[in-house]
Amino acid sequence: MAKADGQIVIKKYANRRLYNTGTSTYVTLDDLAVMVKNGDDFVVLDAKSGDDITHSVLTQIIFEQESKTGNTLLPVSFLRQLISFYGDQMQMLVPSYLEQSMSAFTEQQDQMREQISKAFGETPMARNMQMPMAMMEEQVRRNTEIFQQAMKMFSPFAGGPAGTQKAAEEEKPKADSKDLKDLKDQLRALQDKLDSMDE
């Protein structure tokens, strides 16, 4: 197969047809979706300009897949949140967060499949899905917490003064009461010294 830097080259022509230079055949978006699932690494180039248009073609594949009835992966609430980040100051963080989340999810797929396999072999179906689903929910919860913490680091004053104070109180770790007492005692002692120097 014809490859550039280890990638299969797909050329997109003005008539919107896609040509796989590796197999010397025209392909469809569905064919590219199968290639993605098979782990084939490819780049899509505009046949005329030579520009890399892989991103827009992959986005088009997602749109096509989402348009198929009963084949949606992206909830409406997620799409709304994603759209709200365009043009926002936090936009630069989103790609990295999504990439890391999907990588972590992919790494855990084998573990989830193993758990499902064990569960289905041992207990009734209704009970079987509890463990894998719990694992998935826990991963989503952790990813959401990480993202929210990252957002707070970059916008500590979001929500105005009242929101800032509330957020600060929520984020403030619960200090050990003994340590807090020791600190207060030290401050009092320091204040007493300062007062005695003034006299």
PDB file of C-alpha atoms in Angstrom:
ATOM      1  CA  MET A   1       0.000   0.000   0.000  1.00  0.00           C
ATOM      2  CA  ALA A   2       1.198   3.510  -0.784  1.00  0.00           C
ATOM      3  CA  LYS A   3       2.011   5.243   2.435  1.00  0.00           C
ATOM      4  CA  ALA A   4       3.585   8.517   3.530  1.00  0.00           C
ATOM      5  CA  ASP A   5       5.363   8.392   6.866  1.00  0.00           C
ATOM      6  CA  GLY A   6       3.581   5.108   7.659  1.00  0.00           C
ATOM      7  CA  GLN A   7       0.155   6.464   6.711  1.00  0.00           C
ATOM      8  CA  ILE A   8      -2.156   5.386   3.927  1.00  0.00           C
ATOM      9  CA  VAL A   9      -2.837   8.360   1.657  1.00  0.00           C
ATOM     10  CA  ILE A  10      -6.450   9.065   0.738  1.00  0.00           C
ATOM     11  CA  LYS A  11      -6.999  11.797  -1.850  1.00  0.00           C
ATOM     12  CA  LYS A  12     -10.220  13.794  -1.985  1.00  0.00           C
ATOM     13  CA  TYR A  13     -11.122  15.220  -5.356  1.00  0.00           C
ATOM     14  CA  ALA A  14     -13.261  18.231  -6.269  1.00  0.00           C
ATOM     15  CA  ASN A  15     -16.175  15.919  -7.072  1.00  0.00           C
ATOM     16  CA  ARG A  16     -15.968  14.783  -3.408  1.00  0.00           C
ATOM     17  CA  ARG A  17     -14.800  11.310  -4.353  1.00  0.00           C
ATOM     18  CA  LEU A  18     -12.193   9.700  -2.124  1.00  0.00           C
ATOM     19  CA  TYR A  19      -9.334   7.713  -3.654  1.00  0.00           C
ATOM     20  CA  ASN A  20      -7.219   5.237  -1.686  1.00  0.00           C
ATOM     21  CA  THR A  21      -3.750   5.446  -3.252  1.00  0.00           C
ATOM     22  CA  GLY A  22      -2.760   2.263  -1.430  1.00  0.00           C
ATOM     23  CA  THR A  23      -5.358   0.056  -3.107  1.00  0.00           C
ATOM     24  CA  SER A  24      -5.860   2.276  -6.183  1.00  0.00           C
ATOM     25  CA  THR A  25      -9.613   2.259  -5.589  1.00  0.00           C
ATOM     26  CA  TYR A  26     -12.300   4.789  -4.820  1.00  0.00           C
ATOM     27  CA  VAL A  27     -13.648   4.530  -1.275  1.00  0.00           C
ATOM     28  CA  THR A  28     -16.603   5.879   0.685  1.00  0.00           C
ATOM     29  CA  LEU A  29     -16.904   7.391   4.141  1.00  0.00           C
ATOM     30  CA  ASP A  30     -18.183   4.004   5.337  1.00  0.00           C
ATOM     31  CA  ASP A  31     -14.988   2.393   3.999  1.00  0.00           C
ATOM     32  CA  LEU A  32     -12.910   4.942   5.929  1.00  0.00           C
ATOM     33  CA  ALA A  33     -14.964   4.215   9.065  1.00  0.00           C
ATOM     34  CA  VAL A  34     -14.092   0.516   8.688  1.00  0.00           C
ATOM     35  CA  MET A  35     -10.411   1.447   8.257  1.00  0.00           C
ATOM     36  CA  VAL A  36     -10.541   3.453  11.498  1.00  0.00           C
ATOM     37  CA  LYS A  37     -12.102   0.482  13.323  1.00  0.00           C
ATOM     38  CA  ASN A  38      -9.393  -1.784  11.911  1.00  0.00           C
ATOM     39  CA  GLY A  39      -6.724   0.562  13.246  1.00  0.00           C
ATOM     40  CA  ASP A  40      -5.477   1.604   9.786  1.00  0.00           C
ATOM     41  CA  ASP A  41      -3.600   4.890   9.961  1.00  0.00           C
ATOM     42  CA  PHE A  42      -4.476   7.168   7.075  1.00  0.00           C
ATOM     43  CA  VAL A  43      -4.264  10.809   6.088  1.00  0.00           C
ATOM     44  CA  VAL A  44      -6.742  12.530   3.769  1.00  0.00           C
ATOM     45  CA  LEU A  45      -5.265  15.096   1.402  1.00  0.00           C
ATOM     46  CA  ASP A  46      -7.024  17.539  -0.899  1.00  0.00           C
ATOM     47  CA  ALA A  47      -6.064  16.277  -4.363  1.00  0.00           C
ATOM     48  CA  LYS A  48      -5.662  19.778  -5.794  1.00  0.00           C
ATOM     49  CA  SER A  49      -3.987  21.758  -2.985  1.00  0.00           C
ATOM     50  CA  GLY A  50      -2.349  18.905  -1.074  1.00  0.00           C
ATOM     51  CA  ASP A  51      -3.778  20.272   2.202  1.00  0.00           C
ATOM     52  CA  ASP A  52      -4.356  17.812   5.045  1.00  0.00           C
ATOM     53  CA  ILE A  53      -8.146  17.588   5.467  1.00  0.00           C
ATOM     54  CA  THR A  54      -8.189  14.499   7.701  1.00  0.00           C
ATOM     55  CA  HIS A  55      -9.913  16.354  10.560  1.00  0.00           C
ATOM     56  CA  SER A  56     -12.862  17.511   8.466  1.00  0.00           C
ATOM     57  CA  VAL A  57     -13.293  14.058   6.860  1.00  0.00           C
ATOM     58  CA  LEU A  58     -13.235  12.280  10.236  1.00  0.00           C
ATOM     59  CA  THR A  59     -15.772  14.815  11.528  1.00  0.00           C
ATOM     60  CA  GLN A  60     -17.920  14.046   8.492  1.00  0.00           C
ATOM     61  CA  ILE A  61     -17.709  10.304   9.283  1.00  0.00           C
ATOM     62  CA  ILE A  62     -18.931  11.010  12.833  1.00  0.00           C
ATOM     63  CA  PHE A  63     -21.806  13.089  11.425  1.00  0.00           C
ATOM     64  CA  GLU A  64     -22.751  10.234   9.066  1.00  0.00           C
ATOM     65  CA  GLN A  65     -22.622   7.681  11.893  1.00  0.00           C
ATOM     66  CA  GLU A  66     -24.651   9.916  14.220  1.00  0.00           C
ATOM     67  CA  SER A  67     -27.289  10.358  11.493  1.00  0.00           C
ATOM     68  CA  LYS A  68     -28.003   6.635  11.398  1.00  0.00           C
ATOM     69  CA  THR A  69     -31.038   5.748  13.513  1.00  0.00           C
ATOM     70  CA  GLY A  70     -30.129   4.124  16.816  1.00  0.00           C
ATOM     71  CA  ASN A  71     -26.411   4.566  16.211  1.00  0.00           C
ATOM     72  CA  THR A  72     -25.745   7.718  18.235  1.00  0.00           C
ATOM     73  CA  LEU A  73     -22.850   7.952  20.681  1.00  0.00           C
ATOM     74  CA  LEU A  74     -22.965  11.653  21.490  1.00  0.00           C
ATOM     75  CA  PRO A  75     -25.732  12.747  23.878  1.00  0.00           C
ATOM     76  CA  VAL A  76     -27.456  16.060  23.187  1.00  0.00           C
ATOM     77  CA  SER A  77     -26.190  17.492  26.499  1.00  0.00           C
ATOM     78  CA  PHE A  78     -22.593  16.643  25.489  1.00  0.00           C
ATOM     79  CA  LEU A  79     -23.049  18.264  22.066  1.00  0.00           C
ATOM     80  CA  ARG A  80     -24.444  21.424  23.706  1.00  0.00           C
ATOM     81  CA  GLN A  81     -21.483  21.600  26.103  1.00  0.00           C
ATOM     82  CA  LEU A  82     -19.027  20.997  23.281  1.00  0.00           C
ATOM     83  CA  ILE A  83     -20.559  23.758  21.141  1.00  0.00           C
ATOM     84  CA  SER A  84     -20.445  26.169  24.095  1.00  0.00           C
ATOM     85  CA  PHE A  85     -16.650  25.783  24.280  1.00  0.00           C
ATOM     86  CA  TYR A  86     -16.070  27.111  20.739  1.00  0.00           C
ATOM     87  CA  GLY A  87     -14.623  30.609  21.047  1.00  0.00           C
ATOM     88  CA  ASP A  88     -14.430  30.278  24.839  1.00  0.00           C
ATOM     89  CA  GLN A  89     -11.165  30.903  26.675  1.00  0.00           C
ATOM     90  CA  MET A  90     -11.216  27.246  27.783  1.00  0.00           C
ATOM     91  CA  GLN A  91     -11.382  25.951  24.198  1.00  0.00           C
ATOM     92  CA  MET A  92      -7.663  25.115  24.120  1.00  0.00           C
ATOM     93  CA  LEU A  93      -8.064  22.693  27.046  1.00  0.00           C
ATOM     94  CA  VAL A  94     -10.929  20.671  25.601  1.00  0.00           C
ATOM     95  CA  PRO A  95      -9.051  18.714  22.857  1.00  0.00           C
ATOM     96  CA  SER A  96      -6.370  17.560  25.290  1.00  0.00           C
ATOM     97  CA  TYR A  97      -8.969  16.574  27.890  1.00  0.00           C
ATOM     98  CA  LEU A  98     -11.081  14.632  25.379  1.00  0.00           C
ATOM     99  CA  GLU A  99      -8.019  12.900  23.938  1.00  0.00           C
ATOM    100  CA  GLN A 100      -6.797  11.802  27.382  1.00  0.00           C
ATOM    101  CA  SER A 101     -10.277  10.659  28.417  1.00  0.00           C
ATOM    102  CA  MET A 102     -10.729   8.562  25.285  1.00  0.00           C
ATOM    103  CA  SER A 103      -7.236   7.075  25.674  1.00  0.00           C
ATOM    104  CA  ALA A 104      -8.010   6.070  29.246  1.00  0.00           C
ATOM    105  CA  PHE A 105     -11.367   4.629  28.183  1.00  0.00           C
ATOM    106  CA  THR A 106      -9.733   2.651  25.358  1.00  0.00           C
ATOM    107  CA  GLU A 107      -7.098   1.252  27.720  1.00  0.00           C
ATOM    108  CA  GLN A 108      -9.844   0.026  30.024  1.00  0.00           C
ATOM    109  CA  GLN A 109     -11.870  -1.670  27.264  1.00  0.00           C
ATOM    110  CA  ASP A 110     -10.060  -4.996  27.630  1.00  0.00           C
ATOM    111  CA  GLN A 111     -10.595  -4.942  31.381  1.00  0.00           C
ATOM    112  CA  MET A 112     -14.294  -4.152  30.903  1.00  0.00           C
ATOM    113  CA  ARG A 113     -14.703  -6.907  28.325  1.00  0.00           C
ATOM    114  CA  GLU A 114     -13.042  -9.362  30.691  1.00  0.00           C
ATOM    115  CA  GLN A 115     -15.399  -8.334  33.507  1.00  0.00           C
ATOM    116  CA  ILE A 116     -18.426  -8.693  31.218  1.00  0.00           C
ATOM    117  CA  SER A 117     -17.233 -12.097  30.088  1.00  0.00           C
ATOM    118  CA  LYS A 118     -16.777 -13.288  33.676  1.00  0.00           C
ATOM    119  CA  ALA A 119     -20.095 -11.827  34.763  1.00  0.00           C
ATOM    120  CA  PHE A 120     -22.119 -13.405  31.982  1.00  0.00           C
ATOM    121  CA  GLY A 121     -20.583 -16.785  32.725  1.00  0.00           C
ATOM    122  CA  GLU A 122     -21.464 -16.735  36.404  1.00  0.00           C
ATOM    123  CA  THR A 123     -24.689 -14.844  37.128  1.00  0.00           C
ATOM    124  CA  PRO A 124     -28.030 -13.887  35.552  1.00  0.00           C
ATOM    125  CA  MET A 125     -27.979 -11.160  32.938  1.00  0.00           C
ATOM    126  CA  ALA A 126     -29.648  -8.457  35.018  1.00  0.00           C
ATOM    127  CA  ARG A 127     -26.892  -8.705  37.611  1.00  0.00           C
ATOM    128  CA  ASN A 128     -24.137  -9.185  35.076  1.00  0.00           C
ATOM    129  CA  MET A 129     -24.101  -5.638  33.758  1.00  0.00           C
ATOM    130  CA  GLN A 130     -23.819  -4.011  37.184  1.00  0.00           C
ATOM    131  CA  MET A 131     -20.040  -4.393  37.565  1.00  0.00           C
ATOM    132  CA  PRO A 132     -19.018  -3.180  34.054  1.00  0.00           C
ATOM    133  CA  MET A 133     -21.516  -0.327  34.156  1.00  0.00           C
ATOM    134  CA  ALA A 134     -20.289   0.695  37.605  1.00  0.00           C
ATOM    135  CA  MET A 135     -16.708   0.718  36.293  1.00  0.00           C
ATOM    136  CA  MET A 136     -17.719   2.867  33.330  1.00  0.00           C
ATOM    137  CA  GLU A 137     -19.685   5.300  35.502  1.00  0.00           C
ATOM    138  CA  GLU A 138     -16.739   5.583  37.896  1.00  0.00           C
ATOM    139  CA  GLN A 139     -14.375   6.383  35.008  1.00  0.00           C
ATOM    140  CA  VAL A 140     -16.749   9.029  33.630  1.00  0.00           C
ATOM    141  CA  ARG A 141     -17.109  10.538  37.123  1.00  0.00           C
ATOM    142  CA  ARG A 142     -13.316  10.688  37.581  1.00  0.00           C
ATOM    143  CA  ASN A 143     -12.791  12.230  34.134  1.00  0.00           C
ATOM    144  CA  THR A 144     -15.449  14.855  34.867  1.00  0.00           C
ATOM    145  CA  GLU A 145     -13.816  15.733  38.198  1.00  0.00           C
ATOM    146  CA  ILE A 146     -10.398  16.096  36.543  1.00  0.00           C
ATOM    147  CA  PHE A 147     -11.869  18.367  33.870  1.00  0.00           C
ATOM    148  CA  GLN A 148     -13.691  20.517  36.432  1.00  0.00           C
ATOM    149  CA  GLN A 149     -10.506  20.879  38.491  1.00  0.00           C
ATOM    150  CA  ALA A 150      -8.593  21.917  35.372  1.00  0.00           C
ATOM    151  CA  MET A 151     -11.257  24.511  34.572  1.00  0.00           C
ATOM    152  CA  LYS A 152     -11.064  25.942  38.109  1.00  0.00           C
ATOM    153  CA  MET A 153      -7.268  26.223  37.846  1.00  0.00           C
ATOM    154  CA  PHE A 154      -7.560  28.337  34.708  1.00  0.00           C
ATOM    155  CA  SER A 155     -10.571  30.427  35.769  1.00  0.00           C
ATOM    156  CA  PRO A 156     -10.484  30.764  39.567  1.00  0.00           C
ATOM    157  CA  PHE A 157     -12.697  33.871  39.507  1.00  0.00           C
ATOM    158  CA  ALA A 158     -15.500  32.536  37.312  1.00  0.00           C
ATOM    159  CA  GLY A 159     -18.859  33.430  38.771  1.00  0.00           C
ATOM    160  CA  GLY A 160     -17.922  36.778  40.339  1.00  0.00           C
ATOM    161  CA  PRO A 161     -16.954  37.601  43.933  1.00  0.00           C
ATOM    162  CA  ALA A 162     -19.785  35.642  45.568  1.00  0.00           C
ATOM    163  CA  GLY A 163     -19.084  32.643  43.344  1.00  0.00           C
ATOM    164  CA  THR A 164     -15.378  32.968  44.057  1.00  0.00           C
ATOM    165  CA  GLN A 165     -15.891  32.946  47.813  1.00  0.00           C
ATOM    166  CA  LYS A 166     -18.225  29.967  47.608  1.00  0.00           C
ATOM    167  CA  ALA A 167     -15.837  28.087  45.308  1.00  0.00           C
ATOM    168  CA  ALA A 168     -12.925  28.874  47.606  1.00  0.00           C
ATOM    169  CA  GLU A 169     -14.847  27.550  50.595  1.00  0.00           C
ATOM    170  CA  GLU A 170     -15.740  24.379  48.727  1.00  0.00           C
ATOM    171  CA  GLU A 171     -12.187  23.848  47.545  1.00  0.00           C
ATOM    172  CA  LYS A 172     -10.604  24.665  50.920  1.00  0.00           C
ATOM    173  CA  PRO A 173      -9.287  21.408  52.412  1.00  0.00           C
ATOM    174  CA  LYS A 174     -10.556  20.531  55.818  1.00  0.00           C
ATOM    175  CA  ALA A 175      -7.498  21.269  57.942  1.00  0.00           C
ATOM    176  CA  ASP A 176      -6.707  19.151  60.943  1.00  0.00           C
ATOM    177  CA  SER A 177      -8.055  20.985  64.013  1.00  0.00           C
ATOM    178  CA  LYS A 178      -4.804  20.449  65.943  1.00  0.00           C
ATOM    179  CA  ASP A 179      -2.703  22.000  63.178  1.00  0.00           C
ATOM    180  CA  LEU A 180      -5.090  24.934  62.986  1.00  0.00           C
ATOM    181  CA  LYS A 181      -4.905  25.458  66.753  1.00  0.00           C
ATOM    182  CA  ASP A 182      -1.082  25.332  66.679  1.00  0.00           C
ATOM    183  CA  LEU A 183      -1.016  27.924  63.907  1.00  0.00           C
ATOM    184  CA  LYS A 184      -3.342  30.241  65.849  1.00  0.00           C
ATOM    185  CA  ASP A 185      -1.184  29.872  68.968  1.00  0.00           C
ATOM    186  CA  GLN A 186       1.941  30.765  66.982  1.00  0.00           C
ATOM    187  CA  LEU A 187       0.239  33.828  65.533  1.00  0.00           C
ATOM    188  CA  ARG A 188      -0.865  34.939  69.005  1.00  0.00           C
ATOM    189  CA  ALA A 189       2.682  34.502  70.334  1.00  0.00           C
ATOM    190  CA  LEU A 190       4.051  36.522  67.428  1.00  0.00           C
ATOM    191  CA  GLN A 191       1.460  39.254  68.007  1.00  0.00           C
ATOM    192  CA  ASP A 192       2.357  39.352  71.734  1.00  0.00           C
ATOM    193  CA  LYS A 193       6.037  39.816  70.826  1.00  0.00           C
ATOM    194  CA  LEU A 194       5.192  42.639  68.462  1.00  0.00           C
ATOM    195  CA  ASP A 195       3.004  44.321  71.080  1.00  0.00           C
ATOM    196  CA  SER A 196       5.774  44.077  73.709  1.00  0.00           C
ATOM    197  CA  MET A 197       8.275  45.660  71.291  1.00  0.00           C
ATOM    198  CA  ASP A 198       5.954  48.627  70.794  1.00  0.00           C
ATOM    199  CA  GLU A 199       5.826  49.216  74.533  1.00  0.00           C
TER     200      GLU A 199
END
